[in-house]
Amino acid sequence: MRIDLHAHSTRSDGTDTPAELMAAAATAGLDVVALTDHDTDRGWDEAAGAVQSTGVSLVRGAEVTSSWQGGSQHILSYLHEPARLAPLLAENRLRRPRRARAMVERLSEDFPITWEDVLAQAGDPSTVGRPHMADALVAAGSYPDRNAAFAAALKKSARYYVDIAVRTPVEVVEAIVAAGGVAVLAHPFMARRAAPLSDAEIGELAEAGLFALEADHRDHTPAQRERARALAGQLGVAVTGSSDYHGTGKPNRLGEGLTSPDVLEAVESAGHLPVLR
Ligand code: AMP
Ligand code: ZN
Ligand code: FE
Ligand code: FE
């Protein structure tokens, strides 16, 4: 069984529609994929409609942004009851365009881009993020590709950066659990996003009901993957693996990180919704 529990569609900053993502998952030889768009579950129905034709099972999820020391930490939610997580996701989607406008205001002092340019890249203001600012900067000729934009103007330490300013990681884990969801700390040791959580702080997430740490992820070194496994063992939580696929927007390929079938089974028993098969 090939199970990839983290992928994005055009409903956030991926480049495949939810149906295209399901087809790409079939092509990649996946048995199960999780759709985890940033702060939204609006791709669920379209992806669900492609389960039969592709033969790929679907874990309905979202990647929820939390605020951490001037940056963000991402918490994956799987199989939650949508109405019960909706207020938190809506709150983040309200903050995204405000934050993006503030960043674009600063960027436009030094780069030839406008809010309209960024909005055109995003399509939808409620899921707008730095990847769309990167696309606008690339379209304006300021950088050759997304990566170059992220390495310079869009990095957290750049003077253009503005926090999305949302709830703390503990509050997000609590909200996911209260909504019947399964909470997994996404890429816990990814360096560029924010000050990393300490082992003790990850322990507090476990106390709040965290189910697992995402260990096998492209942005973790082999040593960090080992560290995630060791810490998960100490805390009594599971580990997952995933690709964090974004279509052509990032080099991540579907299936490059995988989750074991027994962990998926535990996710399904803990979650409110079933896996769609
Ligand atoms: P935001 O939530 O708006 O702060 O943007 C974070 C998003 O940017 C996440 O989806 C990341 O996967 C994406 N991201 C971070 N670094 C890069 C990069 N070098 N190239 C493309 N996307 C990136
Ligand atoms: Zn993303
Ligand atoms: Fe993430
Ligand atoms: Fe992601």
PDB file of C-alpha atoms and ligand atoms in Angstrom:
ATOM      1  CA  MET A   1       0.000   0.000   0.000  1.00  0.00           C
ATOM      2  CA  ARG A   2       1.367   3.388  -1.039  1.00  0.00           C
ATOM      3  CA  ILE A   3      -0.106   6.109   1.180  1.00  0.00           C
ATOM      4  CA  ASP A   4       0.807   9.809   0.798  1.00  0.00           C
ATOM      5  CA  LEU A   5      -0.868  12.003   3.432  1.00  0.00           C
ATOM      6  CA  HIS A   6      -0.084  15.582   2.326  1.00  0.00           C
ATOM      7  CA  ALA A   7      -0.857  17.179  -1.052  1.00  0.00           C
ATOM      8  CA  HIS A   8      -2.135  20.517  -2.343  1.00  0.00           C
ATOM      9  CA  SER A   9      -4.464  21.486  -5.199  1.00  0.00           C
ATOM     10  CA  THR A  10      -5.441  24.717  -6.959  1.00  0.00           C
ATOM     11  CA  ARG A  11      -7.815  25.332  -4.023  1.00  0.00           C
ATOM     12  CA  SER A  12      -4.713  26.624  -2.252  1.00  0.00           C
ATOM     13  CA  ASP A  13      -1.272  26.950  -3.848  1.00  0.00           C
ATOM     14  CA  GLY A  14      -0.964  23.725  -5.832  1.00  0.00           C
ATOM     15  CA  THR A  15      -1.205  23.714  -9.628  1.00  0.00           C
ATOM     16  CA  ASP A  16      -3.413  20.601 -10.148  1.00  0.00           C
ATOM     17  CA  THR A  17      -7.167  20.849  -9.696  1.00  0.00           C
ATOM     18  CA  PRO A  18      -8.458  18.385  -7.061  1.00  0.00           C
ATOM     19  CA  ALA A  19      -9.543  15.989  -9.848  1.00  0.00           C
ATOM     20  CA  GLU A  20      -6.166  16.324 -11.589  1.00  0.00           C
ATOM     21  CA  LEU A  21      -4.446  15.610  -8.282  1.00  0.00           C
ATOM     22  CA  MET A  22      -6.410  12.352  -7.949  1.00  0.00           C
ATOM     23  CA  ALA A  23      -5.411  11.374 -11.498  1.00  0.00           C
ATOM     24  CA  ALA A  24      -1.771  12.270 -10.773  1.00  0.00           C
ATOM     25  CA  ALA A  25      -1.956  10.115  -7.625  1.00  0.00           C
ATOM     26  CA  ALA A  26      -3.117   7.162  -9.740  1.00  0.00           C
ATOM     27  CA  THR A  27      -0.286   7.757 -12.222  1.00  0.00           C
ATOM     28  CA  ALA A  28       2.195   7.889  -9.325  1.00  0.00           C
ATOM     29  CA  GLY A  29       0.954   4.468  -8.198  1.00  0.00           C
ATOM     30  CA  LEU A  30      -0.598   5.676  -4.963  1.00  0.00           C
ATOM     31  CA  ASP A  31      -3.370   3.706  -3.249  1.00  0.00           C
ATOM     32  CA  VAL A  32      -4.293   6.539  -0.883  1.00  0.00           C
ATOM     33  CA  VAL A  33      -3.757  10.298  -1.001  1.00  0.00           C
ATOM     34  CA  ALA A  34      -4.726  13.052   1.440  1.00  0.00           C
ATOM     35  CA  LEU A  35      -5.887  16.402   0.048  1.00  0.00           C
ATOM     36  CA  THR A  36      -4.563  18.997   2.498  1.00  0.00           C
ATOM     37  CA  ASP A  37      -5.000  22.485   1.077  1.00  0.00           C
ATOM     38  CA  HIS A  38      -3.933  25.420   3.219  1.00  0.00           C
ATOM     39  CA  ASP A  39      -6.766  26.560   5.501  1.00  0.00           C
ATOM     40  CA  THR A  40      -9.552  25.192   3.332  1.00  0.00           C
ATOM     41  CA  ASP A  41     -11.540  22.045   2.613  1.00  0.00           C
ATOM     42  CA  ARG A  42     -13.184  23.401  -0.514  1.00  0.00           C
ATOM     43  CA  GLY A  43     -11.439  20.858  -2.750  1.00  0.00           C
ATOM     44  CA  TRP A  44     -12.992  17.875  -0.980  1.00  0.00           C
ATOM     45  CA  ASP A  45     -16.079  17.362  -3.148  1.00  0.00           C
ATOM     46  CA  GLU A  46     -14.235  17.536  -6.450  1.00  0.00           C
ATOM     47  CA  ALA A  47     -11.545  15.118  -5.218  1.00  0.00           C
ATOM     48  CA  ALA A  48     -14.215  12.781  -3.808  1.00  0.00           C
ATOM     49  CA  GLY A  49     -15.850  12.727  -7.245  1.00  0.00           C
ATOM     50  CA  ALA A  50     -12.647  11.253  -8.710  1.00  0.00           C
ATOM     51  CA  VAL A  51     -12.224   8.365  -6.238  1.00  0.00           C
ATOM     52  CA  GLN A  52     -14.189   5.853  -8.339  1.00  0.00           C
ATOM     53  CA  SER A  53     -12.646   6.733 -11.699  1.00  0.00           C
ATOM     54  CA  THR A  54      -9.057   6.805 -10.431  1.00  0.00           C
ATOM     55  CA  GLY A  55      -9.274   3.964  -7.904  1.00  0.00           C
ATOM     56  CA  VAL A  56      -7.321   6.128  -5.436  1.00  0.00           C
ATOM     57  CA  SER A  57      -8.706   6.354  -1.912  1.00  0.00           C
ATOM     58  CA  LEU A  58      -9.069   9.835  -0.438  1.00  0.00           C
ATOM     59  CA  VAL A  59      -8.300  11.150   3.029  1.00  0.00           C
ATOM     60  CA  ARG A  60     -10.064  14.479   3.343  1.00  0.00           C
ATOM     61  CA  GLY A  61      -7.858  16.957   5.186  1.00  0.00           C
ATOM     62  CA  ALA A  62      -6.505  20.483   5.479  1.00  0.00           C
ATOM     63  CA  GLU A  63      -3.191  22.089   6.449  1.00  0.00           C
ATOM     64  CA  VAL A  64      -4.006  24.619   9.152  1.00  0.00           C
ATOM     65  CA  THR A  65      -1.741  27.624   9.725  1.00  0.00           C
ATOM     66  CA  SER A  66      -0.814  28.493  13.299  1.00  0.00           C
ATOM     67  CA  SER A  67       1.217  31.420  14.526  1.00  0.00           C
ATOM     68  CA  TRP A  68       4.576  30.809  16.141  1.00  0.00           C
ATOM     69  CA  GLN A  69       7.196  33.391  17.099  1.00  0.00           C
ATOM     70  CA  GLY A  70       6.571  35.741  14.213  1.00  0.00           C
ATOM     71  CA  GLY A  71       6.339  32.893  11.704  1.00  0.00           C
ATOM     72  CA  SER A  72       4.059  29.905  11.303  1.00  0.00           C
ATOM     73  CA  GLN A  73       3.757  26.230  12.110  1.00  0.00           C
ATOM     74  CA  HIS A  74       1.562  23.999   9.956  1.00  0.00           C
ATOM     75  CA  ILE A  75      -0.756  21.424  11.508  1.00  0.00           C
ATOM     76  CA  LEU A  76      -2.424  18.862   9.264  1.00  0.00           C
ATOM     77  CA  SER A  77      -6.004  17.905  10.092  1.00  0.00           C
ATOM     78  CA  TYR A  78      -7.474  14.683   8.735  1.00  0.00           C
ATOM     79  CA  LEU A  79     -11.084  13.481   8.610  1.00  0.00           C
ATOM     80  CA  HIS A  80     -12.536  16.288  10.743  1.00  0.00           C
ATOM     81  CA  GLU A  81     -16.215  17.229  10.715  1.00  0.00           C
ATOM     82  CA  PRO A  82     -16.152  20.193   8.310  1.00  0.00           C
ATOM     83  CA  ALA A  83     -18.772  22.359  10.075  1.00  0.00           C
ATOM     84  CA  ARG A  84     -16.868  22.134  13.359  1.00  0.00           C
ATOM     85  CA  LEU A  85     -13.498  23.227  11.952  1.00  0.00           C
ATOM     86  CA  ALA A  86     -15.056  25.844   9.629  1.00  0.00           C
ATOM     87  CA  PRO A  87     -14.774  28.787  12.080  1.00  0.00           C
ATOM     88  CA  LEU A  88     -11.009  28.332  12.503  1.00  0.00           C
ATOM     89  CA  LEU A  89     -10.398  27.842   8.772  1.00  0.00           C
ATOM     90  CA  ALA A  90     -12.574  30.881   8.000  1.00  0.00           C
ATOM     91  CA  GLU A  91     -10.584  32.959  10.477  1.00  0.00           C
ATOM     92  CA  ASN A  92      -7.327  32.048   8.717  1.00  0.00           C
ATOM     93  CA  ARG A  93      -8.844  32.725   5.296  1.00  0.00           C
ATOM     94  CA  LEU A  94      -9.908  36.190   6.452  1.00  0.00           C
ATOM     95  CA  ARG A  95      -6.401  36.949   7.644  1.00  0.00           C
ATOM     96  CA  ARG A  96      -4.628  35.717   4.525  1.00  0.00           C
ATOM     97  CA  PRO A  97      -5.681  38.552   2.157  1.00  0.00           C
ATOM     98  CA  ARG A  98      -5.045  41.169   4.855  1.00  0.00           C
ATOM     99  CA  ARG A  99      -1.556  39.871   5.394  1.00  0.00           C
ATOM    100  CA  ALA A 100      -0.912  39.512   1.661  1.00  0.00           C
ATOM    101  CA  ARG A 101      -2.037  43.095   1.022  1.00  0.00           C
ATOM    102  CA  ALA A 102       0.309  44.326   3.737  1.00  0.00           C
ATOM    103  CA  MET A 103       3.204  42.378   2.211  1.00  0.00           C
ATOM    104  CA  VAL A 104       2.415  43.578  -1.303  1.00  0.00           C
ATOM    105  CA  GLU A 105       2.291  47.164  -0.043  1.00  0.00           C
ATOM    106  CA  ARG A 106       5.863  46.770   1.213  1.00  0.00           C
ATOM    107  CA  LEU A 107       7.018  44.810  -1.841  1.00  0.00           C
ATOM    108  CA  SER A 108       5.600  47.387  -4.249  1.00  0.00           C
ATOM    109  CA  GLU A 109       8.038  49.979  -2.883  1.00  0.00           C
ATOM    110  CA  ASP A 110      10.895  47.985  -4.445  1.00  0.00           C
ATOM    111  CA  PHE A 111       9.280  45.699  -7.060  1.00  0.00           C
ATOM    112  CA  PRO A 112       6.889  46.400  -9.950  1.00  0.00           C
ATOM    113  CA  ILE A 113       3.972  44.378  -8.566  1.00  0.00           C
ATOM    114  CA  THR A 114       0.499  45.327  -7.395  1.00  0.00           C
ATOM    115  CA  TRP A 115      -2.161  43.636  -5.267  1.00  0.00           C
ATOM    116  CA  GLU A 116      -4.109  42.972  -8.495  1.00  0.00           C
ATOM    117  CA  ASP A 117      -1.100  41.079  -9.921  1.00  0.00           C
ATOM    118  CA  VAL A 118      -0.919  38.841  -6.857  1.00  0.00           C
ATOM    119  CA  LEU A 119      -4.670  38.330  -6.760  1.00  0.00           C
ATOM    120  CA  ALA A 120      -4.586  37.304 -10.423  1.00  0.00           C
ATOM    121  CA  GLN A 121      -2.047  34.598  -9.534  1.00  0.00           C
ATOM    122  CA  ALA A 122      -4.063  33.369  -6.543  1.00  0.00           C
ATOM    123  CA  GLY A 123      -7.494  33.405  -8.178  1.00  0.00           C
ATOM    124  CA  ASP A 124      -9.084  33.465  -4.718  1.00  0.00           C
ATOM    125  CA  PRO A 125      -8.127  36.026  -2.052  1.00  0.00           C
ATOM    126  CA  SER A 126      -8.965  33.700   0.838  1.00  0.00           C
ATOM    127  CA  THR A 127      -6.125  31.272   0.131  1.00  0.00           C
ATOM    128  CA  VAL A 128      -3.570  33.779  -1.151  1.00  0.00           C
ATOM    129  CA  GLY A 129      -0.036  33.131   0.094  1.00  0.00           C
ATOM    130  CA  ARG A 130       3.611  33.802  -0.580  1.00  0.00           C
ATOM    131  CA  PRO A 131       3.717  31.356  -3.532  1.00  0.00           C
ATOM    132  CA  HIS A 132       1.333  33.692  -5.380  1.00  0.00           C
ATOM    133  CA  MET A 133       3.498  36.703  -4.521  1.00  0.00           C
ATOM    134  CA  ALA A 134       6.421  34.691  -5.857  1.00  0.00           C
ATOM    135  CA  ASP A 135       4.542  34.016  -9.106  1.00  0.00           C
ATOM    136  CA  ALA A 136       3.764  37.732  -9.487  1.00  0.00           C
ATOM    137  CA  LEU A 137       7.423  38.613  -8.893  1.00  0.00           C
ATOM    138  CA  VAL A 138       8.483  36.026 -11.482  1.00  0.00           C
ATOM    139  CA  ALA A 139       5.905  37.343 -13.973  1.00  0.00           C
ATOM    140  CA  ALA A 140       7.257  40.859 -13.406  1.00  0.00           C
ATOM    141  CA  GLY A 141      10.769  39.622 -14.223  1.00  0.00           C
ATOM    142  CA  SER A 142      12.153  40.298 -10.748  1.00  0.00           C
ATOM    143  CA  TYR A 143      13.157  36.659 -10.110  1.00  0.00           C
ATOM    144  CA  PRO A 144      13.678  33.636 -12.390  1.00  0.00           C
ATOM    145  CA  ASP A 145      11.471  31.265 -10.349  1.00  0.00           C
ATOM    146  CA  ARG A 146       9.529  30.765  -7.109  1.00  0.00           C
ATOM    147  CA  ASN A 147      12.555  29.418  -5.283  1.00  0.00           C
ATOM    148  CA  ALA A 148      14.627  32.505  -6.015  1.00  0.00           C
ATOM    149  CA  ALA A 149      11.820  34.743  -4.781  1.00  0.00           C
ATOM    150  CA  PHE A 150      11.492  32.684  -1.593  1.00  0.00           C
ATOM    151  CA  ALA A 151      15.239  32.822  -1.022  1.00  0.00           C
ATOM    152  CA  ALA A 152      15.208  36.631  -1.161  1.00  0.00           C
ATOM    153  CA  ALA A 153      12.212  38.981  -0.924  1.00  0.00           C
ATOM    154  CA  LEU A 154       9.773  36.430   0.509  1.00  0.00           C
ATOM    155  CA  LYS A 155      11.878  34.808   3.197  1.00  0.00           C
ATOM    156  CA  LYS A 156      10.717  35.212   6.775  1.00  0.00           C
ATOM    157  CA  SER A 157      13.637  37.476   7.687  1.00  0.00           C
ATOM    158  CA  ALA A 158      13.076  39.836   4.728  1.00  0.00           C
ATOM    159  CA  ARG A 159      11.713  43.278   5.536  1.00  0.00           C
ATOM    160  CA  TYR A 160       8.608  42.588   3.449  1.00  0.00           C
ATOM    161  CA  TYR A 161       7.463  39.647   5.576  1.00  0.00           C
ATOM    162  CA  VAL A 162       4.242  39.900   7.561  1.00  0.00           C
ATOM    163  CA  ASP A 163       2.922  37.131   9.804  1.00  0.00           C
ATOM    164  CA  ILE A 164      -0.458  35.591   9.043  1.00  0.00           C
ATOM    165  CA  ALA A 165      -1.028  35.992  12.810  1.00  0.00           C
ATOM    166  CA  VAL A 166      -3.346  33.222  13.783  1.00  0.00           C
ATOM    167  CA  ARG A 167      -3.774  30.891  16.722  1.00  0.00           C
ATOM    168  CA  THR A 168      -0.969  29.083  18.506  1.00  0.00           C
ATOM    169  CA  PRO A 169      -0.067  25.496  17.595  1.00  0.00           C
ATOM    170  CA  VAL A 170      -1.631  24.198  20.845  1.00  0.00           C
ATOM    171  CA  GLU A 171      -4.889  26.048  20.110  1.00  0.00           C
ATOM    172  CA  VAL A 172      -4.989  24.639  16.583  1.00  0.00           C
ATOM    173  CA  VAL A 173      -4.405  21.064  17.779  1.00  0.00           C
ATOM    174  CA  GLU A 174      -7.191  21.509  20.351  1.00  0.00           C
ATOM    175  CA  ALA A 175      -9.563  22.870  17.690  1.00  0.00           C
ATOM    176  CA  ILE A 176      -8.822  19.972  15.319  1.00  0.00           C
ATOM    177  CA  VAL A 177      -9.378  17.379  18.042  1.00  0.00           C
ATOM    178  CA  ALA A 178     -12.612  19.114  19.118  1.00  0.00           C
ATOM    179  CA  ALA A 179     -13.775  18.914  15.493  1.00  0.00           C
ATOM    180  CA  GLY A 180     -13.250  15.149  15.430  1.00  0.00           C
ATOM    181  CA  GLY A 181     -10.090  15.504  13.350  1.00  0.00           C
ATOM    182  CA  VAL A 182      -6.687  13.848  13.561  1.00  0.00           C
ATOM    183  CA  ALA A 183      -3.895  16.400  14.124  1.00  0.00           C
ATOM    184  CA  VAL A 184      -0.402  15.857  12.704  1.00  0.00           C
ATOM    185  CA  LEU A 185       2.476  18.321  13.039  1.00  0.00           C
ATOM    186  CA  ALA A 186       3.627  18.982   9.456  1.00  0.00           C
ATOM    187  CA  HIS A 187       7.391  19.030   8.734  1.00  0.00           C
ATOM    188  CA  PRO A 188       8.268  19.869  12.389  1.00  0.00           C
ATOM    189  CA  PHE A 189      11.925  20.620  11.707  1.00  0.00           C
ATOM    190  CA  MET A 190      11.615  22.557   8.427  1.00  0.00           C
ATOM    191  CA  ALA A 191      14.091  25.311   9.178  1.00  0.00           C
ATOM    192  CA  ARG A 192      13.052  28.195   6.998  1.00  0.00           C
ATOM    193  CA  ARG A 193       9.465  28.627   8.164  1.00  0.00           C
ATOM    194  CA  ALA A 194       9.835  29.673  11.793  1.00  0.00           C
ATOM    195  CA  ALA A 195      11.783  29.109  14.952  1.00  0.00           C
ATOM    196  CA  PRO A 196      11.421  25.348  15.420  1.00  0.00           C
ATOM    197  CA  LEU A 197       9.344  24.027  18.286  1.00  0.00           C
ATOM    198  CA  SER A 198      11.449  22.530  21.077  1.00  0.00           C
ATOM    199  CA  ASP A 199      10.943  18.918  22.147  1.00  0.00           C
ATOM    200  CA  ALA A 200       9.119  20.224  25.243  1.00  0.00           C
ATOM    201  CA  GLU A 201       6.822  22.361  23.079  1.00  0.00           C
ATOM    202  CA  ILE A 202       6.068  19.383  20.829  1.00  0.00           C
ATOM    203  CA  GLY A 203       5.329  17.501  24.068  1.00  0.00           C
ATOM    204  CA  GLU A 204       2.683  20.116  24.875  1.00  0.00           C
ATOM    205  CA  LEU A 205       1.091  19.470  21.479  1.00  0.00           C
ATOM    206  CA  ALA A 206       1.032  15.747  22.304  1.00  0.00           C
ATOM    207  CA  GLU A 207      -0.746  16.563  25.568  1.00  0.00           C
ATOM    208  CA  ALA A 208      -3.264  18.627  23.592  1.00  0.00           C
ATOM    209  CA  GLY A 209      -4.055  15.537  21.514  1.00  0.00           C
ATOM    210  CA  LEU A 210      -1.551  15.529  18.648  1.00  0.00           C
ATOM    211  CA  PHE A 211      -1.717  12.197  16.834  1.00  0.00           C
ATOM    212  CA  ALA A 212       1.582  12.134  14.926  1.00  0.00           C
ATOM    213  CA  LEU A 213       4.706  13.889  13.693  1.00  0.00           C
ATOM    214  CA  GLU A 214       5.346  14.070   9.961  1.00  0.00           C
ATOM    215  CA  ALA A 215       8.826  12.500   9.853  1.00  0.00           C
ATOM    216  CA  ASP A 216       9.475  11.580   6.217  1.00  0.00           C
ATOM    217  CA  HIS A 217       9.309  14.893   4.362  1.00  0.00           C
ATOM    218  CA  ARG A 218      11.660  16.330   1.732  1.00  0.00           C
ATOM    219  CA  ASP A 219      12.578  19.280   3.948  1.00  0.00           C
ATOM    220  CA  HIS A 220      13.917  17.000   6.707  1.00  0.00           C
ATOM    221  CA  THR A 221      17.487  15.694   6.651  1.00  0.00           C
ATOM    222  CA  PRO A 222      17.986  11.991   7.460  1.00  0.00           C
ATOM    223  CA  ALA A 223      19.059  13.061  10.964  1.00  0.00           C
ATOM    224  CA  GLN A 224      15.874  15.109  11.414  1.00  0.00           C
ATOM    225  CA  ARG A 225      13.736  12.147  10.301  1.00  0.00           C
ATOM    226  CA  GLU A 226      15.448  10.006  12.926  1.00  0.00           C
ATOM    227  CA  ARG A 227      14.950  12.714  15.520  1.00  0.00           C
ATOM    228  CA  ALA A 228      11.229  12.897  14.672  1.00  0.00           C
ATOM    229  CA  ARG A 229      10.921   9.109  15.076  1.00  0.00           C
ATOM    230  CA  ALA A 230      12.757   9.121  18.388  1.00  0.00           C
ATOM    231  CA  LEU A 231      10.707  12.002  19.757  1.00  0.00           C
ATOM    232  CA  ALA A 232       7.439  10.426  18.566  1.00  0.00           C
ATOM    233  CA  GLY A 233       8.448   7.227  20.366  1.00  0.00           C
ATOM    234  CA  GLN A 234       9.116   9.149  23.580  1.00  0.00           C
ATOM    235  CA  LEU A 235       5.816  11.017  23.347  1.00  0.00           C
ATOM    236  CA  GLY A 236       3.763   7.987  22.359  1.00  0.00           C
ATOM    237  CA  VAL A 237       2.585   9.466  19.057  1.00  0.00           C
ATOM    238  CA  ALA A 238       2.779   8.002  15.544  1.00  0.00           C
ATOM    239  CA  VAL A 239       4.898   9.102  12.570  1.00  0.00           C
ATOM    240  CA  THR A 240       3.751   9.804   9.030  1.00  0.00           C
ATOM    241  CA  GLY A 241       5.479  10.372   5.693  1.00  0.00           C
ATOM    242  CA  SER A 242       4.281  12.412   2.746  1.00  0.00           C
ATOM    243  CA  SER A 243       5.263  14.390  -0.308  1.00  0.00           C
ATOM    244  CA  ASP A 244       3.673  17.830   0.296  1.00  0.00           C
ATOM    245  CA  TYR A 245       3.038  17.825  -3.467  1.00  0.00           C
ATOM    246  CA  HIS A 246       2.195  21.221  -5.017  1.00  0.00           C
ATOM    247  CA  GLY A 247       2.069  20.237  -8.724  1.00  0.00           C
ATOM    248  CA  THR A 248       4.549  22.202 -10.803  1.00  0.00           C
ATOM    249  CA  GLY A 249       4.918  24.829  -8.043  1.00  0.00           C
ATOM    250  CA  LYS A 250       7.522  22.835  -6.114  1.00  0.00           C
ATOM    251  CA  PRO A 251       9.868  19.925  -6.921  1.00  0.00           C
ATOM    252  CA  ASN A 252       8.056  17.580  -4.482  1.00  0.00           C
ATOM    253  CA  ARG A 253       6.748  14.448  -6.288  1.00  0.00           C
ATOM    254  CA  LEU A 254       3.717  12.409  -5.175  1.00  0.00           C
ATOM    255  CA  GLY A 255       4.734   9.315  -3.204  1.00  0.00           C
ATOM    256  CA  GLU A 256       8.224  10.519  -2.313  1.00  0.00           C
ATOM    257  CA  GLY A 257       7.215  10.178   1.356  1.00  0.00           C
ATOM    258  CA  LEU A 258       4.900   7.393   2.522  1.00  0.00           C
ATOM    259  CA  THR A 259       2.832   6.483   5.591  1.00  0.00           C
ATOM    260  CA  SER A 260       2.388   2.913   6.834  1.00  0.00           C
ATOM    261  CA  PRO A 261      -0.995   1.146   6.486  1.00  0.00           C
ATOM    262  CA  ASP A 262      -1.347   0.610  10.245  1.00  0.00           C
ATOM    263  CA  VAL A 263      -0.918   4.344  10.867  1.00  0.00           C
ATOM    264  CA  LEU A 264      -3.607   5.065   8.267  1.00  0.00           C
ATOM    265  CA  GLU A 265      -5.879   2.573  10.006  1.00  0.00           C
ATOM    266  CA  ALA A 266      -5.338   4.392  13.322  1.00  0.00           C
ATOM    267  CA  VAL A 267      -5.996   7.753  11.632  1.00  0.00           C
ATOM    268  CA  GLU A 268      -9.278   6.417  10.309  1.00  0.00           C
ATOM    269  CA  SER A 269     -10.388   5.019  13.689  1.00  0.00           C
ATOM    270  CA  ALA A 270      -9.578   8.326  15.379  1.00  0.00           C
ATOM    271  CA  GLY A 271     -11.210  10.574  12.749  1.00  0.00           C
ATOM    272  CA  HIS A 272     -14.839  11.605  12.429  1.00  0.00           C
ATOM    273  CA  LEU A 273     -15.128  10.923   8.689  1.00  0.00           C
ATOM    274  CA  PRO A 274     -14.278   7.706   6.811  1.00  0.00           C
ATOM    275  CA  VAL A 275     -11.555   7.375   4.197  1.00  0.00           C
ATOM    276  CA  LEU A 276     -13.347   7.433   0.820  1.00  0.00           C
ATOM    277  CA  ARG A 277     -12.651   4.269  -1.166  1.00  0.00           C
TER     278      ARG A 277
HETATM  279  P1  AMP B   1       2.540  31.346   3.362  1.00  0.00           P
HETATM  280  O1  AMP B   1       1.607  30.371   4.023  1.00  0.00           O
HETATM  281  O2  AMP B   1       1.832  32.351   2.547  1.00  0.00           O
HETATM  282  O3  AMP B   1       3.513  31.965   4.330  1.00  0.00           O
HETATM  283  O4  AMP B   1       3.416  30.515   2.308  1.00  0.00           O
HETATM  284  C1  AMP B   1       3.904  29.264   2.636  1.00  0.00           C
HETATM  285  C2  AMP B   1       3.854  28.393   1.411  1.00  0.00           C
HETATM  286  O5  AMP B   1       5.004  28.662   0.624  1.00  0.00           O
HETATM  287  C3  AMP B   1       3.866  26.886   1.697  1.00  0.00           C
HETATM  288  O6  AMP B   1       2.917  26.247   0.872  1.00  0.00           O
HETATM  289  C4  AMP B   1       5.207  26.429   1.259  1.00  0.00           C
HETATM  290  O7  AMP B   1       5.168  25.128   0.771  1.00  0.00           O
HETATM  291  C5  AMP B   1       5.535  27.424   0.158  1.00  0.00           C
HETATM  292  N1  AMP B   1       6.973  27.562  -0.047  1.00  0.00           N
HETATM  293  C6  AMP B   1       7.919  27.764   0.874  1.00  0.00           C
HETATM  294  N2  AMP B   1       9.136  27.840   0.301  1.00  0.00           N
HETATM  295  C7  AMP B   1       8.958  27.699  -1.036  1.00  0.00           C
HETATM  296  C8  AMP B   1       9.819  27.673  -2.169  1.00  0.00           C
HETATM  297  N3  AMP B   1      11.134  27.835  -2.057  1.00  0.00           N
HETATM  298  N4  AMP B   1       9.272  27.511  -3.399  1.00  0.00           N
HETATM  299  C9  AMP B   1       7.932  27.362  -3.522  1.00  0.00           C
HETATM  300  N5  AMP B   1       7.072  27.368  -2.493  1.00  0.00           N
HETATM  301  C10 AMP B   1       7.561  27.526  -1.259  1.00  0.00           C
HETATM  302 ZN    ZN B   2       1.594  25.234   0.086  1.00  0.00          ZN
HETATM  303 FE    FE B   3       3.389  23.197   5.175  1.00  0.00          FE
HETATM  304 FE    FE B   4       1.867  21.649   2.620  1.00  0.00          FE
END
